[in-house]
Amino acid sequence: DQQVKQNSPSLSVQEGRISILNCDYTNSMFDYFLWYKKYPAEGPTFLISISSIKDKNEDGRFTVFLNKSAKHLSLHIVPSQPGDSAVYFCAALSGGSGNTGKLIFGQGTTLQVKP
Amino acid sequence: EAEVAQSPRYKITEKSQAVAFWCDPISGHATLYWYRQILGQGPELLVQFQDESVVDDSQLPKDRFSAERLKGVDSTLKIQPAELGDSAMYLCASRSDALGQYFGPGTRLTVT
């Protein structure tokens, strides 16, 4: 049972435009949601997070939106840059932010930003 | 900037052989995780340590996989015997009290 789903395996965007990556989840008890970026042959890098009590969090070019009623979140990258080309993973924190919490990842979306 | 270290970066082994991966978390991080990532999928948690104790190993195939963190610092993940389906990226991550987990570069395992 896939609790966190990223239904788009890939996305291609022109440089300077907006990239929107989507994520759906099934468990309403998740406390936090996180986005990670992964380059080939490297481990995932933490990008941005959002608490389940908020609906928006912004950090520079990156904004995450959370719609709890729809169990949906999205990552917006504006403006997109070629260096943003990577695999993006959505993850949900289960079990609280304490030491027993664990991350459940989506399948990932490969973003390609064309110059 | 402190990083999670993993070795080896790449490992090719024949099925039925034993293989081991090593992870050194960021200094002071009490929580350590081992994940397996199959191509085209997201990382899947295998085992979670809090200091030297296992917190969660519910997804660890215990008939062939073992993990230890004897002194609560670095950790070893072992597979014996390896099977073709074990080919994947094995990722180690650590966390302090903050929310985000910091990942190492991973070990790419190929079982032939």
mmCIF file of N, CA and C in Angstrom, chain B residues 1 7 10 23-24 28-29 35-36 38 40-41 47 62 64 68 71 81 88 91-92 99 101 103 106-108:
data_model
loop_
_atom_site.group_PDB
_atom_site.id
_atom_site.type_symbol
_atom_site.label_atom_id
_atom_site.label_comp_id
_atom_site.label_asym_id
_atom_site.label_seq_id
_atom_site.Cartn_x
_atom_site.Cartn_y
_atom_site.Cartn_z
ATOM 1 N N GLU B 1 31.385 21.567 6.007
ATOM 2 C CA GLU B 1 30.082 21.112 6.488
ATOM 3 C C GLU B 1 30.147 19.607 6.753
ATOM 4 N N SER B 7 30.719 3.749 2.810
ATOM 5 C CA SER B 7 31.644 3.007 1.953
ATOM 6 C C SER B 7 31.220 1.551 1.895
ATOM 7 N N TYR B 10 30.502 1.750 -4.491
ATOM 8 C CA TYR B 10 29.989 0.761 -5.434
ATOM 9 C C TYR B 10 30.476 -0.618 -5.004
ATOM 10 N N CYS B 23 28.612 2.872 7.465
ATOM 11 C CA CYS B 23 28.106 4.239 7.522
ATOM 12 C C CYS B 23 28.640 4.942 8.759
ATOM 13 N N ASP B 24 29.108 6.158 8.571
ATOM 14 C CA ASP B 24 29.544 7.002 9.685
ATOM 15 C C ASP B 24 28.663 8.250 9.681
ATOM 16 N N GLY B 28 27.524 13.434 16.569
ATOM 17 C CA GLY B 28 26.506 13.909 17.495
ATOM 18 C C GLY B 28 25.092 13.515 17.136
ATOM 19 N N HIS B 29 24.903 12.956 15.948
ATOM 20 C CA HIS B 29 23.558 12.533 15.547
ATOM 21 C C HIS B 29 23.240 11.187 16.187
ATOM 22 N N TYR B 35 18.351 2.865 4.468
ATOM 23 C CA TYR B 35 17.297 2.772 3.472
ATOM 24 C C TYR B 35 17.791 1.956 2.284
ATOM 25 N N ARG B 36 16.838 1.380 1.587
ATOM 26 C CA ARG B 36 17.131 0.748 0.303
ATOM 27 C C ARG B 36 16.302 1.463 -0.753
ATOM 28 N N ILE B 38 15.350 1.123 -4.700
ATOM 29 C CA ILE B 38 15.347 0.417 -5.967
ATOM 30 C C ILE B 38 15.088 1.449 -7.067
ATOM 31 N N GLY B 40 13.816 3.778 -9.708
ATOM 32 C CA GLY B 40 12.448 4.145 -10.064
ATOM 33 C C GLY B 40 11.504 4.211 -8.883
ATOM 34 N N GLN B 41 12.032 3.955 -7.684
ATOM 35 C CA GLN B 41 11.204 4.019 -6.479
ATOM 36 C C GLN B 41 11.858 4.940 -5.455
ATOM 37 N N VAL B 47 16.020 -0.106 8.566
ATOM 38 C CA VAL B 47 16.235 -0.154 10.008
ATOM 39 C C VAL B 47 16.559 1.237 10.517
ATOM 40 N N LYS B 62 15.045 -10.180 7.873
ATOM 41 C CA LYS B 62 15.986 -10.638 8.901
ATOM 42 C C LYS B 62 16.597 -12.008 8.618
ATOM 43 N N ARG B 64 18.234 -12.662 6.005
ATOM 44 C CA ARG B 64 19.503 -12.454 5.297
ATOM 45 C C ARG B 64 20.173 -11.127 5.624
ATOM 46 N N GLU B 68 24.010 -3.410 12.682
ATOM 47 C CA GLU B 68 24.456 -3.155 14.042
ATOM 48 C C GLU B 68 25.058 -1.766 14.152
ATOM 49 N N LYS B 71 28.543 0.850 19.149
ATOM 50 C CA LYS B 71 28.923 1.911 20.077
ATOM 51 C C LYS B 71 28.064 3.158 19.881
ATOM 52 N N PRO B 81 22.964 -14.629 2.540
ATOM 53 C CA PRO B 81 23.616 -14.453 1.244
ATOM 54 C C PRO B 81 22.900 -13.424 0.380
ATOM 55 N N ALA B 88 20.447 -2.679 -5.599
ATOM 56 C CA ALA B 88 19.772 -1.423 -5.256
ATOM 57 C C ALA B 88 20.813 -0.444 -4.752
ATOM 58 N N LEU B 91 21.189 3.475 1.230
ATOM 59 C CA LEU B 91 21.423 4.819 1.743
ATOM 60 C C LEU B 91 21.426 4.824 3.268
ATOM 61 N N CYS B 92 22.352 5.574 3.818
ATOM 62 C CA CYS B 92 22.391 5.791 5.253
ATOM 63 C C CYS B 92 22.046 7.244 5.515
ATOM 64 N N LEU B 99 14.339 18.214 12.301
ATOM 65 C CA LEU B 99 13.393 17.397 11.554
ATOM 66 C C LEU B 99 14.042 16.633 10.401
ATOM 67 N N GLN B 101 16.463 14.659 7.811
ATOM 68 C CA GLN B 101 17.488 13.626 7.823
ATOM 69 C C GLN B 101 18.541 13.979 6.780
ATOM 70 N N PHE B 103 21.418 12.577 4.362
ATOM 71 C CA PHE B 103 21.766 11.331 3.708
ATOM 72 C C PHE B 103 23.229 11.309 3.275
ATOM 73 N N GLY B 106 25.438 7.020 -0.468
ATOM 74 C CA GLY B 106 24.888 5.715 -0.823
ATOM 75 C C GLY B 106 25.927 4.725 -1.313
ATOM 76 N N THR B 107 25.554 3.450 -1.274
ATOM 77 C CA THR B 107 26.340 2.369 -1.851
ATOM 78 C C THR B 107 25.490 1.711 -2.923
ATOM 79 N N ARG B 108 26.007 1.714 -4.152
ATOM 80 C CA ARG B 108 25.285 1.067 -5.252
ATOM 81 C C ARG B 108 25.700 -0.398 -5.288
#
